[in-house]
Coordinates of C-alpha atoms and ligand atoms in Angstrom, one line a residue:
M5 CA 78.3 25.5 -34.5
A6 CA 75.8 28.0 -33.3
Q7 CA 76.8 31.6 -32.9
R8 CA 77.6 32.6 -29.3
R9 CA 74.8 34.8 -28.0
L10 CA 74.3 36.7 -24.8
L11 CA 71.8 35.4 -22.3
P12 CA 68.9 37.6 -21.2
L13 CA 69.9 39.9 -18.5
V14 CA 68.9 38.6 -15.0
P15 CA 66.4 41.1 -13.5
E16 CA 67.8 43.2 -10.7
D17 CA 65.4 41.8 -8.1
V18 CA 66.6 38.2 -8.7
D19 CA 69.3 36.8 -6.3
L20 CA 72.1 35.7 -8.6
A21 CA 73.2 33.0 -6.2
S22 CA 69.8 31.4 -6.4
L23 CA 69.9 30.8 -10.2
G24 CA 70.2 27.2 -11.0
E25 CA 69.0 26.2 -7.5
G26 CA 65.5 25.2 -6.5
P27 CA 63.5 26.5 -3.6
R28 CA 65.5 26.6 -0.4
E29 CA 64.9 24.3 2.4
E30 CA 65.4 25.9 5.7
C31 CA 66.9 23.4 8.1
G32 CA 68.4 20.0 8.9
V33 CA 68.5 18.6 12.4
F34 CA 70.6 15.8 14.0
G35 CA 70.7 14.4 17.5
I36 CA 72.8 11.7 19.2
Y37 CA 72.8 9.9 22.6
A38 CA 75.9 7.7 22.7
P39 CA 78.1 7.4 25.8
G40 CA 81.6 6.3 24.9
E41 CA 81.4 7.8 21.4
D42 CA 82.8 11.0 20.1
V43 CA 79.3 12.6 19.8
S44 CA 80.5 16.0 18.5
T45 CA 82.4 14.5 15.6
L46 CA 79.5 12.2 14.8
T47 CA 77.2 15.2 14.9
Y48 CA 79.5 17.1 12.6
Y49 CA 79.3 14.3 10.0
G50 CA 75.6 14.0 10.4
L51 CA 75.2 17.7 9.6
Y52 CA 77.5 17.2 6.6
A53 CA 75.0 14.7 5.2
L54 CA 72.2 17.2 5.8
Q55 CA 74.0 20.3 4.5
H56 CA 71.7 20.4 1.4
R57 CA 68.9 21.4 3.8
G58 CA 70.5 24.6 5.0
Q59 CA 73.8 26.4 4.2
E60 CA 73.6 29.7 5.9
S61 CA 74.6 28.7 9.5
A62 CA 75.5 25.6 11.5
G63 CA 75.8 24.7 15.1
I64 CA 76.3 21.9 17.7
A65 CA 75.3 21.7 21.3
V66 CA 77.0 19.0 23.5
S67 CA 76.6 17.9 27.1
D68 CA 78.7 15.8 29.4
G69 CA 76.0 15.4 31.9
Q70 CA 76.9 18.6 33.9
R71 CA 76.7 21.4 31.4
I72 CA 75.7 22.2 27.8
V73 CA 78.2 23.8 25.5
V74 CA 77.0 25.4 22.2
H75 CA 79.1 26.4 19.2
K76 CA 77.4 27.9 16.2
D77 CA 78.2 30.4 13.5
M78 CA 77.4 31.6 10.0
G79 CA 78.6 29.4 7.2
L80 CA 78.8 25.8 6.0
V81 CA 79.3 23.0 8.5
N82 CA 83.0 22.6 7.5
Q83 CA 83.5 26.3 7.8
V84 CA 82.0 26.7 11.3
F85 CA 83.8 23.7 12.8
R86 CA 87.5 23.0 12.8
D87 CA 89.0 19.9 14.3
S88 CA 90.3 21.7 17.3
G89 CA 86.9 23.3 18.0
L90 CA 85.2 19.8 18.0
A91 CA 87.9 18.3 20.2
A92 CA 87.0 20.7 23.0
M93 CA 83.3 19.7 22.8
T94 CA 83.2 16.5 24.8
G95 CA 80.1 14.7 26.2
H96 CA 77.8 11.8 25.7
L97 CA 74.9 13.5 23.9
A98 CA 74.7 16.2 21.3
I99 CA 72.3 17.9 18.8
G100 CA 73.2 19.7 15.6
H101 CA 71.5 22.0 13.2
C102 CA 72.1 23.6 9.8
R103 CA 69.9 26.4 8.7
Y104 CA 68.5 28.5 5.8
S105 CA 66.4 31.3 7.3
T106 CA 62.7 31.5 6.5
T107 CA 61.6 33.2 9.7
G108 CA 63.9 35.7 11.3
S109 CA 66.9 37.2 9.4
S110 CA 70.1 35.4 8.5
S111 CA 72.2 36.3 11.5
W112 CA 74.3 34.7 14.2
A113 CA 71.6 35.2 16.8
N114 CA 69.2 33.2 14.7
A115 CA 71.7 30.3 14.1
Q116 CA 70.8 27.1 16.0
P117 CA 70.9 25.3 18.3
Q118 CA 69.0 27.8 20.3
Y119 CA 69.9 27.8 24.0
A120 CA 67.9 29.0 27.1
E121 CA 68.3 28.6 30.8
T122 CA 65.6 27.2 33.1
P123 CA 64.5 29.1 36.2
E124 CA 67.0 27.0 38.2
G125 CA 69.9 27.7 35.9
N126 CA 69.9 24.4 33.9
G127 CA 70.1 24.4 30.2
V128 CA 67.9 23.5 27.2
A129 CA 69.2 23.5 23.6
L130 CA 66.9 23.1 20.6
G131 CA 67.2 22.6 16.8
H132 CA 64.0 23.0 14.7
N133 CA 63.2 22.1 11.1
G134 CA 59.9 23.6 9.9
N135 CA 58.0 26.8 10.4
L136 CA 55.3 27.7 13.0
V137 CA 52.3 29.7 11.8
N138 CA 51.2 31.0 15.3
T139 CA 54.6 32.4 16.5
L140 CA 53.1 35.8 17.2
E141 CA 50.6 34.3 19.6
L142 CA 53.3 32.2 21.3
A143 CA 55.7 35.1 21.5
R144 CA 53.2 37.1 23.6
K145 CA 53.5 34.4 26.4
L146 CA 57.2 35.3 26.9
D147 CA 58.5 38.2 29.0
V148 CA 61.5 38.7 26.8
P149 CA 61.6 39.3 23.0
A150 CA 62.6 36.5 20.7
T151 CA 63.7 36.8 17.0
N152 CA 62.3 33.6 15.5
D153 CA 59.9 30.7 16.0
S154 CA 62.6 28.4 17.2
E155 CA 63.8 30.7 19.9
V156 CA 60.2 31.2 21.1
M157 CA 59.9 27.4 21.3
C158 CA 63.2 27.0 23.2
R159 CA 62.4 29.8 25.7
L160 CA 58.9 28.3 26.3
L161 CA 60.4 24.9 27.0
A162 CA 63.1 26.3 29.3
R163 CA 60.5 28.3 31.2
D164 CA 58.5 25.1 32.0
A165 CA 61.5 22.6 32.0
E166 CA 61.4 21.9 35.8
P167 CA 60.9 19.3 37.0
S168 CA 60.7 17.5 33.7
V169 CA 61.6 18.6 30.1
M170 CA 59.4 15.7 28.8
D171 CA 56.4 17.2 30.7
A172 CA 57.3 20.6 29.3
I173 CA 57.3 19.4 25.8
A174 CA 54.0 17.5 26.3
G175 CA 52.5 20.7 27.7
I176 CA 53.8 23.1 25.0
A177 CA 53.7 20.9 21.8
P178 CA 49.9 21.0 21.5
E179 CA 50.0 24.8 21.5
L180 CA 52.4 24.9 18.5
T181 CA 50.8 25.3 15.1
G182 CA 52.6 24.6 12.0
A183 CA 55.5 22.3 11.0
F184 CA 58.0 21.3 13.5
S185 CA 60.5 18.5 13.5
V186 CA 62.6 19.2 16.6
V187 CA 65.6 17.8 18.4
C188 CA 66.4 19.2 21.9
M189 CA 68.3 18.2 25.0
D190 CA 69.0 19.0 28.6
E191 CA 72.2 18.1 30.3
E192 CA 71.2 14.4 30.5
R193 CA 68.6 13.4 27.8
L194 CA 68.0 13.7 24.1
Y195 CA 64.4 14.6 23.0
A196 CA 62.8 14.7 19.6
F197 CA 59.2 15.6 18.7
R198 CA 57.3 16.2 15.5
D199 CA 54.0 18.0 14.6
R200 CA 50.9 15.9 14.3
D201 CA 51.0 16.4 10.5
G202 CA 54.6 15.2 10.2
V203 CA 55.2 17.8 7.5
R204 CA 59.0 17.5 7.8
P205 CA 60.8 14.2 8.1
L206 CA 62.4 12.9 11.3
V207 CA 63.9 9.4 11.7
I208 CA 65.5 7.4 14.5
G209 CA 68.5 5.1 14.1
R210 CA 70.6 2.8 16.2
L211 CA 74.4 2.8 16.3
P212 CA 76.2 -0.5 16.1
R213 CA 77.5 -0.2 19.8
G214 CA 74.1 0.8 21.1
G215 CA 73.7 4.5 20.9
W216 CA 70.8 6.3 19.3
V217 CA 70.6 8.9 16.5
V218 CA 67.8 11.1 15.3
A219 CA 68.1 12.9 11.9
S220 CA 66.1 14.8 9.4
E221 CA 66.8 12.2 6.7
T222 CA 68.2 8.7 6.6
A223 CA 71.4 10.0 5.0
G224 CA 72.1 11.5 8.5
L225 CA 72.0 8.0 9.9
D226 CA 73.9 6.3 7.1
I227 CA 76.9 8.6 7.4
V228 CA 77.5 7.7 11.1
G229 CA 76.8 4.0 10.6
A230 CA 73.4 4.0 12.3
V231 CA 70.7 1.6 11.1
Y232 CA 67.2 3.1 10.5
V233 CA 64.8 2.0 13.3
R234 CA 61.7 4.0 12.7
D235 CA 60.3 7.5 12.2
V236 CA 59.5 9.8 15.1
E237 CA 55.7 9.6 14.5
P238 CA 53.6 12.6 13.8
G239 CA 52.4 13.8 17.2
E240 CA 55.0 11.9 19.1
I241 CA 57.7 12.9 21.7
V242 CA 60.6 10.6 22.3
A243 CA 63.1 10.9 25.1
I244 CA 66.4 9.0 24.9
D245 CA 68.8 8.1 27.7
Q246 CA 70.6 5.1 29.1
H247 CA 67.3 3.3 29.6
G248 CA 66.5 3.5 25.9
I249 CA 63.6 5.3 24.3
E250 CA 60.5 6.6 26.2
S251 CA 57.6 7.6 23.9
R252 CA 54.7 9.8 24.6
R253 CA 51.9 11.3 22.4
F254 CA 50.9 14.9 22.5
A255 CA 48.4 14.6 19.6
A256 CA 46.9 11.9 17.4
A257 CA 48.7 11.6 14.1
E258 CA 47.1 13.3 11.1
P259 CA 49.9 12.8 8.5
H260 CA 50.4 15.4 5.8
Y261 CA 53.9 14.7 4.7
C262 CA 55.5 17.3 2.4
L263 CA 55.1 16.2 -1.2
F264 CA 57.9 18.6 -2.3
E265 CA 60.4 16.6 -0.2
W266 CA 59.9 13.9 -2.8
V267 CA 60.3 16.2 -5.8
Y268 CA 63.3 18.3 -4.7
L269 CA 64.2 18.8 -1.0
A270 CA 65.3 15.4 0.2
R271 CA 68.5 13.7 -0.9
P272 CA 68.0 10.9 -3.4
D273 CA 69.3 8.3 -0.8
H274 CA 66.6 9.3 1.8
V275 CA 64.1 6.5 2.3
Q276 CA 60.5 7.2 3.4
D277 CA 57.6 4.8 3.6
G278 CA 60.0 2.1 2.3
R279 CA 60.9 3.9 -0.9
S280 CA 64.0 5.9 -1.8
V281 CA 63.6 9.4 -3.1
Y282 CA 65.7 8.3 -6.0
A283 CA 63.3 5.5 -7.0
A284 CA 60.3 8.0 -6.7
R285 CA 62.0 10.6 -8.8
R286 CA 62.9 8.0 -11.5
E287 CA 59.2 7.0 -11.5
M288 CA 58.2 10.7 -11.9
G289 CA 60.3 10.7 -15.1
R290 CA 58.6 7.7 -16.4
V291 CA 55.1 9.2 -15.6
L292 CA 56.1 12.4 -17.4
A293 CA 57.2 10.5 -20.4
R294 CA 53.8 8.8 -20.6
E295 CA 51.9 12.0 -19.9
A296 CA 54.0 14.3 -22.1
P297 CA 55.8 12.5 -24.9
V298 CA 57.8 14.4 -27.5
E299 CA 59.9 13.7 -30.5
A300 CA 63.5 14.4 -29.5
D301 CA 67.1 13.3 -29.7
V302 CA 68.4 13.4 -26.2
V303 CA 67.1 13.7 -22.6
V304 CA 69.0 16.1 -20.4
P305 CA 68.8 16.5 -16.6
V306 CA 69.1 19.8 -14.9
P307 CA 71.6 19.0 -12.1
D308 CA 71.2 17.6 -9.5
S309 CA 67.7 16.8 -8.7
G310 CA 66.7 16.3 -12.4
H311 CA 69.1 13.3 -12.8
A312 CA 66.9 10.4 -11.5
A313 CA 63.8 11.8 -13.3
A314 CA 65.6 12.3 -16.6
G315 CA 66.8 8.7 -16.3
G316 CA 63.2 7.6 -15.9
Y317 CA 62.0 9.7 -18.9
A318 CA 64.8 8.3 -21.1
V319 CA 64.0 4.7 -20.2
E320 CA 60.2 5.1 -20.7
S321 CA 60.6 7.1 -24.0
G322 CA 63.5 5.2 -25.5
I323 CA 65.3 8.6 -26.1
P324 CA 69.0 8.5 -25.1
Y325 CA 70.1 10.2 -21.8
A326 CA 73.1 12.5 -21.7
D327 CA 74.6 14.8 -19.0
A328 CA 74.7 17.9 -21.2
L329 CA 74.8 20.3 -18.2
V330 CA 77.7 20.4 -15.9
K331 CA 77.4 22.0 -12.5
N332 CA 80.0 24.5 -11.4
R333 CA 79.9 23.0 -7.9
Y334 CA 82.2 25.3 -6.1
V335 CA 80.6 28.6 -6.9
G336 CA 79.6 29.6 -3.4
R337 CA 76.6 31.8 -2.6
T338 CA 78.6 34.3 -0.7
F339 CA 80.7 35.8 -3.4
I340 CA 78.2 36.5 -6.1
Q341 CA 77.6 40.2 -6.1
P342 CA 74.9 41.5 -8.5
T343 CA 77.1 43.5 -10.9
Q344 CA 75.9 44.1 -14.5
T345 CA 78.5 41.7 -15.8
L346 CA 77.4 38.9 -13.6
R347 CA 73.8 39.5 -14.3
Q348 CA 74.6 39.0 -18.0
L349 CA 76.5 35.8 -17.2
G350 CA 73.5 34.6 -15.1
I351 CA 73.1 30.8 -15.2
R352 CA 76.6 30.3 -16.7
L353 CA 77.9 30.9 -13.2
K354 CA 76.2 27.7 -12.0
L355 CA 75.9 25.5 -15.1
S356 CA 78.0 24.9 -18.2
P357 CA 76.6 23.3 -21.4
V358 CA 78.5 20.4 -23.2
R359 CA 78.2 21.7 -26.7
E360 CA 79.2 18.4 -28.3
I361 CA 76.0 16.8 -26.9
I362 CA 73.7 19.7 -27.5
D363 CA 74.7 21.2 -30.9
G364 CA 71.9 20.5 -33.5
Q365 CA 69.9 18.3 -31.1
R366 CA 66.3 18.4 -30.0
L367 CA 66.5 18.3 -26.3
V368 CA 64.0 17.1 -23.6
V369 CA 65.2 19.0 -20.5
V370 CA 64.0 17.6 -17.2
D371 CA 63.8 19.8 -14.1
D372 CA 62.0 19.6 -10.7
S373 CA 60.1 22.9 -10.6
I374 CA 59.7 26.3 -11.9
V375 CA 59.4 28.9 -9.1
R376 CA 60.0 32.4 -10.6
G377 CA 60.9 31.3 -14.1
N378 CA 64.1 33.2 -14.5
T379 CA 66.4 30.1 -14.1
S380 CA 64.5 28.2 -16.8
R381 CA 64.5 31.2 -19.1
Q382 CA 68.3 31.7 -18.7
L383 CA 68.9 27.9 -19.0
I384 CA 67.0 27.6 -22.3
A385 CA 68.7 30.7 -23.8
M386 CA 72.1 29.1 -22.8
L387 CA 71.1 25.8 -24.5
R388 CA 70.1 27.6 -27.6
A389 CA 73.3 29.5 -27.6
A390 CA 75.1 26.1 -27.4
G391 CA 73.3 25.0 -30.6
A392 CA 70.1 23.3 -29.4
A393 CA 67.7 22.9 -32.3
E394 CA 64.7 22.6 -29.9
V395 CA 64.2 22.7 -26.1
H396 CA 61.3 20.9 -24.6
M397 CA 60.9 21.4 -20.8
R398 CA 59.4 18.6 -18.6
I399 CA 58.8 19.4 -15.0
T400 CA 58.4 16.8 -12.2
S401 CA 56.1 19.0 -10.1
P402 CA 52.8 20.7 -11.0
P403 CA 53.0 24.4 -11.2
I404 CA 54.0 26.0 -7.9
A405 CA 51.1 28.5 -7.5
H406 CA 50.9 29.0 -3.7
P407 CA 53.4 30.0 -1.1
C408 CA 54.7 27.5 1.5
Y409 CA 54.1 28.4 5.1
Y410 CA 55.6 25.3 6.6
G411 CA 59.3 25.9 6.2
I412 CA 60.2 26.2 2.5
D413 CA 61.2 29.6 1.1
M414 CA 58.9 29.5 -1.9
A415 CA 59.0 33.3 -2.5
T416 CA 55.9 35.5 -2.2
R417 CA 52.8 34.7 -4.2
A418 CA 53.6 37.8 -6.4
Q419 CA 56.9 36.1 -7.4
L420 CA 55.5 32.7 -8.2
V421 CA 55.2 32.4 -12.0
G422 CA 52.7 29.6 -11.6
A423 CA 50.3 31.8 -9.5
D424 CA 49.2 34.1 -12.3
M425 CA 50.3 32.7 -15.6
S426 CA 48.9 29.8 -17.6
V427 CA 51.2 27.0 -18.7
E428 CA 51.3 28.5 -22.2
E429 CA 52.2 31.9 -20.9
I430 CA 55.0 30.4 -18.8
R431 CA 56.2 28.5 -21.9
A432 CA 56.3 31.8 -23.8
F433 CA 58.1 33.5 -21.0
I434 CA 60.8 30.9 -20.7
E435 CA 61.0 30.6 -24.5
A436 CA 60.7 26.8 -24.6
D437 CA 59.4 24.9 -27.7
S438 CA 57.1 23.0 -25.4
L439 CA 56.5 22.9 -21.6
H440 CA 54.7 20.2 -19.6
Y441 CA 54.3 19.7 -15.9
I442 CA 53.6 16.3 -14.3
S443 CA 50.0 16.0 -13.1
L444 CA 49.4 16.1 -9.4
D445 CA 47.9 12.6 -9.5
G446 CA 50.9 11.4 -11.6
L447 CA 53.3 12.8 -9.2
I448 CA 51.6 11.3 -6.2
S449 CA 51.5 7.9 -8.0
A450 CA 55.3 8.0 -8.0
T451 CA 55.4 8.1 -4.2
P452 CA 54.3 5.3 -1.8
T453 CA 52.1 7.7 0.1
P454 CA 48.3 8.2 -0.6
K455 CA 47.1 11.7 -1.5
D456 CA 45.2 12.4 1.8
R457 CA 48.5 11.9 3.7
L458 CA 50.4 14.4 1.8
C459 CA 50.7 18.2 2.0
R460 CA 50.6 19.5 -1.5
A461 CA 49.5 23.0 -0.7
C462 CA 52.0 24.9 -2.9
M463 CA 50.5 23.0 -5.8
D464 CA 46.8 22.9 -5.1
G465 CA 46.3 25.5 -2.4
Q466 CA 44.8 23.1 0.1
Y467 CA 46.6 24.0 3.3
P468 CA 46.3 21.1 5.8
I469 CA 47.3 23.4 8.8
P470 CA 45.2 26.6 8.9
V471 CA 47.4 29.6 8.3
P472 CA 46.4 32.9 9.9
G473 CA 46.1 35.5 7.1
E474 CA 46.7 32.9 4.3
H475 CA 44.8 35.0 1.9
E476 CA 47.4 37.7 2.4
D477 CA 50.9 37.4 1.0
H478 CA 53.8 35.3 2.4
A479 CA 55.6 38.6 3.1
Q480 CA 52.7 39.9 5.2
F481 CA 52.8 36.6 7.2
K482 CA 56.5 37.0 7.9
F483 CA 56.1 40.7 8.7
D484 CA 53.4 40.0 11.3
F485 CA 55.8 37.8 13.3
E486 CA 58.9 39.9 12.8
G487 CA 57.1 43.1 13.8
T488 CA 56.1 41.5 17.2
A489 CA 59.3 39.5 17.8
S490 CA 61.2 42.8 18.0
S491 CA 59.0 43.8 20.9
S492 CA 56.9 46.2 18.8
V493 CA 53.5 45.6 17.2
T494 CA 53.9 48.8 15.1
P495 CA 55.5 48.2 11.7
S496 CA 58.4 50.2 10.7
A497 CA 58.0 52.4 7.6
A498 CA 60.4 50.1 5.8
E499 CA 58.4 47.0 6.8
A500 CA 55.2 48.7 5.8
T501 CA 56.7 49.5 2.4
R502 CA 57.8 46.0 2.0
V503 CA 54.4 44.6 2.6
A504 CA 52.8 47.2 0.3
D505 CA 55.3 46.3 -2.4
A506 CA 54.4 42.6 -2.1
R507 CA 50.7 43.3 -2.5
E508 CA 51.3 45.3 -5.5
G509 CA 53.4 42.6 -7.1
R510 CA 56.7 44.4 -6.8
P511 CA 59.6 42.2 -5.7
V512 CA 60.2 41.8 -2.0
E513 CA 63.5 40.9 -0.6
E514 CA 63.3 37.6 1.3
Ligands
LIG30 S1 53.3 23.8 0.8 FE1 54.5 22.6 -0.6 S2 56.7 22.8 0.1 FE2 55.3 23.4 1.7 S3 55.0 21.7 3.0 FE3 53.3 21.7 1.6 S4 54.1 20.4 -0.2 FE4 55.8 20.9 1.1

């Protein structure tokens, strides 16, 4: 049995709660039009299935045809909604949202659905998944300040909502630049629209008794018993009411679906272009086994997203598979304070090794990505402390070398270990015996989608949607908007310092 060793101390700038987790998605959206059904409770369950896309806040807006009621708060879906609260939210259509913040801070005001009143006193509620890159420009069109891109969008729609919300969307959507998969509603109709690149997913399903559902992923349909009908197409607006679906285009489709949804973000049971994410991840493992074989005794997944790929690697290589890492599922984000003791525990807070499997073995460890490198470094140290003879890392994405501006919190360029280090330098930093990333072409071959219809900007730097100031840092981009959204174009000293720190490579708090 190997001697118990302390793990490397987690650096002070690293969020302990983020260890053992991949990049953070920022939102899941859900919408339902179903007279006669308990739409609030169905929305609650829809959000439950989409909880992996955002865990900081949740909300539901419901309408009975006369008025819209919104309830939202900080926390997980089951923390925000109690049975009694849902029972009071009656109506025939609803939208729901769960959020992790990428633009605007994590606060109640930024929780969604956003709500705004029209000039005639009617309501518009909106939930958004994605990130706009021209929010600053859009915010200038409003008389009142807004704190994030989704609020700007909601206020613009409410401003123009009379006489027709559909017309308002058709007028405003072409002015939005960036990624947006949106559900919104007035008192009578459910609407959904998606950017012309279709960066984030958005699907439509039909309930057995005739209602309609819109959700970020097919898992949101499955959980309420809806059957997948089709995607909301890139560049399309749909309006749903008792007459069915009305469809209108605001732009020709130019698909650039997020490749990282396949690698990490989407649930394994999500189906896109006819293939499940599970099947694609399993194929990624097979591709990795062919591209980067190694002599080893056991293939180990990093939970949860590594499971399917590790299975594929094991089948292709003939090396046995074993669940040698157990996830401590109920360690919440909220209660992890960065004390010295917890920094020393690091990854042990999230993952526990099964020594019986690991001791004396040569491991192939399959993970989805390496963002900052601290999680991998801690993980490998923990496996060695548990007796691993060798640790060979295999990663199902190419190096993440560029920030994401389309809704995934991929840290700043300065914090991406793949931006400045070679693969060999990263291997040395995480102290693996070997490290191999899947090739970009290999990864794409595991999906059903051709290369020119995928966004892969965080991997190859080819941004399909132009990003103002892209050569600057992600922190600068965020700062530009936040400075204006608070009604001031002059940066505060703290903001200016934050940006300067990012440029100099010092850590910047997200
Ligand atoms: S930059 Fe990366 S994470 Fe962002 S949308 Fe493109 S592929 Fe997805």
